[in-house]
């Protein structure tokens, strides 16, 4: 038996993936996941879940950022190929990104050499969708539907002996008693917990529709995307910086519908299922760092893992593996803090 007690704060894609990685590293530790919201109440559940980091996504430096992205791709692609891949909601999908503006919009230096296919669209493919598309790429990647992944990951964590508690954490001191280390995966919640002014919501809104004939994803200009998932197709989107509005905005809905139907006209006959809003936890750079806080004469060891913006499903496994290294360093007592 181990005397090691770890609390992971947060049960979105980042928290649960980090908790599973910690269980691999510390097989006998007592690990708790503590969160105020689960599954359909998280931002993770709003995401279409396509593996495609934005070209501006960044960790502390280029080398670490690339490591996060390649570790993450390996994790998702490995899971997809196991007997549990379908249960975990991980699939492979291909599609197009088009732009009428600039050639670099359709390039992605992070994944061009990572995914199995990433190539320029042919002249014929540039005419697949209405519009004056001048530039395009076709690529194959993975997609993780959090509607499946979050329950799958929570069950896996419980099966391996983890415990899950529903609780809103007011501050680190109030939760730290009895734990050797806290792993902070609270997404936008970290803004208050850490008083972090660099963490900003980027509001997104999507429409989930039934359109089973859509098997390919499409991205167009102005944040327009059509992404087929397991049970529905996600139509998006928007990026509203520093907006905390969590209700559906009817003007955003009309605008998304219009842009998506202009890109793929047969979506006009798609049946709407629901509309969702999520606040992407954006931070530049994403914070995966260790910290020791001193509170009432006591040391609180913390590893932060938050601020993934619009790319948390894509990169969660990569930052989780890195956060585990920081936990190991901190607990081994060789932390430079
Ligand atoms: C419209 C939209 C589309 C997106 N599409 C994609 C996509 O295709 N691909 C992609 O990679 N990403 C996408 N994203 C981004 C992705 O959803 C986020 O990056 C990701 O969900 C962040 O995960 P998280 O676990 O950090 O946060 P969350 O899912 O928000 O989880 C945070 C957890 O912390 C808990 N918490 C917070 N504060 C506290 C507290 N004080 N006490 C206790 N618990 C607390 C919450 O209850 C929750 O359990 C999209 C986002 C949006 C909004």
XYZ file of C-alpha atoms and ligand atoms in Angstrom:
390
model
C 0.000 0.000 0.000
C 1.123 3.540 -0.718
C 0.691 6.518 1.567
C 0.693 8.906 -1.342
C -2.454 11.049 -1.623
C -3.101 13.090 -4.751
C -6.059 15.317 -5.597
C -6.810 16.188 -9.202
C -9.058 19.243 -9.372
C -11.331 19.221 -12.436
C -13.177 16.528 -14.371
C -13.039 17.872 -17.916
C -10.911 16.220 -20.591
C -7.731 17.625 -18.985
C -8.522 16.531 -15.407
C -9.685 13.013 -16.229
C -6.845 12.348 -18.669
C -4.332 13.605 -16.092
C -5.922 11.416 -13.399
C -5.578 8.324 -15.638
C -1.932 9.126 -16.377
C -1.229 9.589 -12.646
C -2.727 6.157 -11.959
C -0.277 4.658 -14.483
C 2.631 6.388 -12.739
C 1.569 5.709 -9.137
C -0.276 2.389 -9.172
C -0.859 2.294 -5.420
C -1.509 5.954 -4.675
C -4.856 7.248 -3.394
C -6.035 9.571 -6.143
C -9.183 11.676 -5.903
C -10.786 13.703 -8.667
C -12.614 16.674 -7.164
C -14.819 18.810 -9.392
C -17.892 20.986 -9.335
C -19.156 19.864 -12.780
C -19.056 16.635 -14.732
C -19.707 15.340 -18.243
C -22.404 17.384 -20.017
C -21.823 20.393 -17.726
C -18.182 20.841 -18.743
C -16.683 22.892 -21.584
C -15.088 19.686 -22.842
C -18.526 18.343 -23.683
C -19.187 21.271 -26.072
C -16.114 20.547 -28.203
C -16.401 18.752 -31.529
C -13.156 17.100 -30.445
C -11.160 17.259 -33.669
C -7.400 16.804 -33.229
C -6.142 20.020 -34.786
C -4.073 22.373 -32.635
C -4.246 26.002 -33.723
C -0.989 27.280 -35.159
C -0.861 29.868 -32.342
C -1.273 27.240 -29.599
C 1.747 27.430 -27.351
C 3.370 26.002 -24.296
C 6.509 27.437 -22.682
C 8.629 26.843 -25.800
C 8.446 25.285 -29.265
C 10.103 22.014 -28.246
C 7.751 21.343 -25.331
C 4.708 22.419 -27.339
C 5.612 19.983 -30.104
C 6.194 17.239 -27.529
C 2.728 17.827 -26.004
C 1.136 17.638 -29.457
C 2.954 14.499 -30.599
C 2.414 12.715 -27.241
C -1.262 13.624 -27.464
C -1.624 12.347 -31.008
C 0.045 9.064 -30.049
C -2.309 8.691 -27.045
C -5.480 9.262 -29.079
C -4.359 7.151 -32.027
C -3.296 4.295 -29.736
C -6.622 4.415 -27.848
C -8.518 4.484 -31.146
C -6.832 1.241 -32.194
C -7.592 -0.633 -28.950
C -10.773 -2.599 -28.289
C -11.910 0.333 -26.113
C -11.456 3.010 -28.779
C -15.113 3.038 -29.805
C -16.318 3.087 -26.173
C -14.007 6.024 -25.497
C -15.444 7.878 -28.507
C -12.195 8.052 -30.479
C -12.468 7.738 -34.268
C -10.524 8.661 -37.378
C -11.889 11.301 -39.716
C -10.744 13.137 -42.844
C -11.691 16.439 -44.376
C -10.841 19.776 -45.868
C -9.815 23.215 -44.763
C -10.414 25.947 -47.339
C -9.547 29.621 -47.437
C -10.140 32.394 -49.912
C -7.732 34.649 -48.007
C -4.238 33.328 -47.315
C -2.336 30.102 -48.081
C -0.954 29.805 -44.540
C -4.480 29.430 -43.086
C -4.716 25.954 -44.586
C -1.265 24.878 -43.361
C -0.493 23.560 -39.879
C 3.174 23.269 -38.956
C 2.320 21.224 -35.849
C 0.530 18.345 -37.530
C 1.524 18.261 -41.197
C 4.151 15.614 -40.459
C 2.283 13.983 -37.561
C -1.039 12.885 -39.021
C -1.169 10.138 -41.672
C -2.279 12.464 -44.495
C -1.863 16.235 -44.862
C -1.682 17.450 -48.446
C -2.759 20.386 -50.607
C -6.284 20.125 -52.021
C -6.394 19.547 -55.767
C -7.989 22.052 -58.178
C -11.002 19.730 -58.387
C -11.287 19.544 -54.586
C -11.183 23.349 -54.321
C -14.462 23.294 -56.264
C -16.176 20.746 -53.979
C -17.911 23.475 -51.957
C -19.504 26.702 -53.206
C -17.237 29.710 -52.682
C -14.120 31.248 -54.168
C -11.705 28.889 -52.514
C -8.149 29.660 -53.540
C -6.297 27.531 -50.984
C -7.105 24.206 -49.399
C -5.690 21.188 -47.606
C -6.994 17.684 -47.095
C -6.006 15.818 -43.948
C -6.792 12.779 -41.841
C -6.786 13.035 -38.060
C -8.489 11.695 -34.928
C -11.657 12.913 -33.297
C -12.625 12.383 -29.657
C -16.232 12.805 -28.705
C -16.233 13.865 -25.028
C -19.836 12.684 -24.712
C -18.215 9.213 -24.716
C -14.688 9.932 -23.526
C -15.560 11.655 -20.222
C -17.761 8.802 -18.897
C -15.296 6.221 -20.248
C -12.361 7.934 -18.519
C -14.293 8.385 -15.246
C -15.231 4.676 -15.215
C -11.674 3.603 -15.993
C -10.422 5.834 -13.153
C -12.941 4.334 -10.696
C -12.157 0.752 -11.829
C -8.484 1.384 -11.043
C -9.372 2.456 -7.507
C -9.714 6.240 -7.915
C -12.390 8.217 -6.095
C -14.533 11.016 -7.491
C -16.051 13.800 -5.384
C -18.424 16.578 -6.420
C -17.242 19.705 -4.648
C -16.567 23.328 -5.541
C -13.075 24.281 -4.393
C -12.928 27.829 -3.014
C -9.150 27.933 -2.595
C -6.204 25.534 -2.523
C -5.702 25.798 1.261
C -9.234 24.593 2.002
C -8.719 21.384 0.014
C -5.077 20.623 0.655
C -5.406 18.856 4.021
C -4.430 15.199 3.694
C -3.036 15.519 0.166
C 0.648 15.412 -0.757
C 0.004 17.309 -3.965
C -2.827 19.036 -5.825
C -3.038 18.866 -9.610
C -4.994 21.840 -10.849
C -6.968 21.050 -14.038
C -9.825 23.463 -13.476
C -9.871 25.111 -16.921
C -11.432 28.542 -16.667
C -12.042 27.947 -12.943
C -8.311 28.544 -12.461
C -8.904 32.234 -13.158
C -10.320 32.629 -9.643
C -8.361 29.866 -7.923
C -5.030 31.283 -9.137
C -6.057 34.905 -9.588
C -4.670 34.496 -13.096
C -5.250 37.529 -15.300
C -3.694 35.792 -18.303
C -6.573 33.317 -18.424
C -9.389 34.607 -20.635
C -12.625 33.009 -21.879
C -13.094 32.755 -25.625
C -16.782 32.124 -26.062
C -17.906 29.566 -28.623
C -21.325 28.478 -29.800
C -22.232 25.399 -31.854
C -25.292 23.732 -33.326
C -25.489 19.934 -33.184
C -27.516 18.558 -36.070
C -28.548 15.183 -37.416
C -26.959 14.842 -40.860
C -25.665 11.269 -41.116
C -24.693 11.775 -44.779
C -21.870 14.113 -43.689
C -18.781 11.905 -43.330
C -16.112 14.521 -44.009
C -15.216 17.644 -42.042
C -15.038 21.073 -43.672
C -13.466 24.291 -42.440
C -14.017 27.588 -44.243
C -13.096 31.186 -43.497
C -14.421 33.103 -40.466
C -14.430 30.204 -38.047
C -16.871 28.189 -40.084
C -16.715 24.453 -39.498
C -18.747 21.318 -40.052
C -17.454 18.341 -38.102
C -19.142 14.915 -38.169
C -19.087 13.223 -34.757
C -20.479 9.903 -33.553
C -24.137 10.869 -33.006
C -24.333 14.285 -34.598
C -22.601 16.828 -36.787
C -21.227 19.960 -35.100
C -21.766 23.259 -36.915
C -19.708 26.214 -35.771
C -18.682 28.594 -34.797
C -17.507 31.782 -33.223
C -14.688 33.058 -31.013
C -15.670 35.900 -28.728
C -12.726 37.076 -26.679
C -13.352 37.871 -23.011
C -17.060 37.037 -23.220
C -18.608 35.223 -20.243
C -22.064 34.904 -21.826
C -23.187 31.314 -21.425
C -26.618 31.495 -23.026
C -27.292 30.731 -26.689
C -27.324 33.865 -28.817
C -29.938 33.678 -31.601
C -27.903 35.967 -33.890
C -24.860 33.710 -33.520
C -27.112 30.717 -34.339
C -28.434 32.329 -37.524
C -24.956 33.362 -38.557
C -23.474 29.886 -37.975
C -26.327 28.216 -39.847
C -25.991 30.596 -42.785
C -22.213 30.173 -43.066
C -22.337 26.376 -42.759
C -25.160 26.020 -45.284
C -23.282 28.252 -47.712
C -20.274 25.921 -47.405
C -22.249 22.646 -47.573
C -25.734 23.428 -48.987
C -27.239 19.987 -48.263
C -27.093 20.888 -44.544
C -30.342 22.810 -45.167
C -32.167 19.514 -44.639
C -30.278 18.631 -41.434
C -32.405 18.256 -38.296
C -31.253 20.460 -35.384
C -30.678 18.567 -32.119
C -29.360 21.187 -29.709
C -27.275 24.329 -29.408
C -24.403 24.639 -26.968
C -22.194 27.407 -25.645
C -18.745 26.927 -24.127
C -16.098 29.266 -22.755
C -12.701 28.154 -24.017
C -10.079 28.599 -21.256
C -7.484 30.546 -23.243
C -4.036 31.285 -21.856
C -0.856 32.220 -23.665
C 1.108 30.123 -22.864
C -0.907 27.164 -21.587
C 0.103 26.773 -17.939
C 1.657 23.424 -17.027
C 3.854 24.369 -14.119
C 4.750 23.425 -10.579
C 4.253 25.755 -7.661
C 4.712 25.587 -3.917
C 2.438 27.892 -1.941
C 2.999 28.745 1.688
C -0.158 29.014 3.703
C -0.340 29.313 7.503
C 3.127 27.822 7.853
C 2.240 24.882 5.630
C 3.592 24.079 2.155
C 0.998 23.288 -0.511
C 2.491 21.541 -3.540
C 0.596 22.191 -6.746
C 1.043 21.236 -10.387
C -1.070 23.374 -12.705
C -2.440 22.090 -15.991
C -4.884 24.583 -17.492
C -5.456 27.171 -20.192
C -5.780 24.955 -23.298
C -8.106 27.396 -25.094
C -9.734 25.897 -28.170
C -7.401 22.890 -28.208
C -7.924 21.049 -24.926
C -9.277 17.840 -26.420
C -6.429 17.802 -28.924
C -3.664 18.350 -26.394
C -4.977 17.004 -23.043
C -2.948 13.761 -23.110
C 0.274 15.615 -23.984
C -0.014 18.110 -21.148
C -1.199 15.322 -18.823
C 2.003 13.339 -19.439
C 4.069 16.488 -18.876
C 2.122 17.367 -15.696
C 2.862 13.852 -14.384
C 6.598 14.478 -14.900
C 6.246 17.660 -12.845
C 4.362 15.766 -10.114
C 7.160 13.176 -10.021
C 9.834 15.869 -9.802
C 7.973 17.734 -7.068
C 7.359 14.622 -4.968
C 10.901 13.378 -5.449
C 11.964 16.531 -3.671
C 14.207 17.650 -6.491
C 11.924 20.469 -7.475
C 13.822 23.657 -8.166
C 11.175 25.633 -6.302
C -17.414 25.595 -29.200
C -16.157 24.884 -28.807
C -15.594 23.981 -29.690
C -14.388 23.339 -29.351
N -13.854 22.428 -30.218
C -12.684 21.818 -29.911
C -12.106 20.871 -30.796
O -12.666 20.538 -31.846
N -10.893 20.325 -30.450
C -10.267 20.650 -29.288
O -9.171 20.143 -29.039
N -10.824 21.509 -28.411
C -11.991 22.111 -28.697
N -12.543 23.016 -27.824
C -11.777 23.388 -26.625
C -11.996 22.417 -25.485
O -13.362 22.224 -25.249
C -11.303 22.938 -24.214
O -9.961 23.293 -24.479
C -11.294 21.850 -23.145
O -12.600 21.397 -22.916
C -10.682 22.348 -21.839
O -10.760 21.258 -20.939
P -10.575 21.428 -19.390
O -10.638 20.063 -18.808
O -9.386 22.276 -19.134
O -11.808 22.325 -18.937
P -13.374 21.964 -18.591
O -13.930 20.975 -19.547
O -14.013 23.284 -18.489
O -13.253 21.281 -17.171
C -12.913 22.023 -16.021
C -13.243 21.199 -14.810
O -12.801 21.899 -13.654
C -13.846 21.986 -12.727
N -13.669 23.193 -11.905
C -13.418 24.451 -12.306
N -13.293 25.258 -11.247
C -13.489 24.477 -10.148
C -13.488 24.729 -8.751
N -13.228 25.927 -8.244
N -13.737 23.690 -7.904
C -13.976 22.432 -8.394
N -13.973 22.149 -9.714
C -13.740 23.167 -10.569
C -15.099 22.022 -13.590
O -16.228 21.695 -12.792
C -14.736 20.953 -14.607
O -14.958 19.675 -14.075
C -13.765 23.629 -28.112
C -14.373 24.500 -27.212
C -15.552 25.129 -27.544
C -16.192 26.057 -26.560
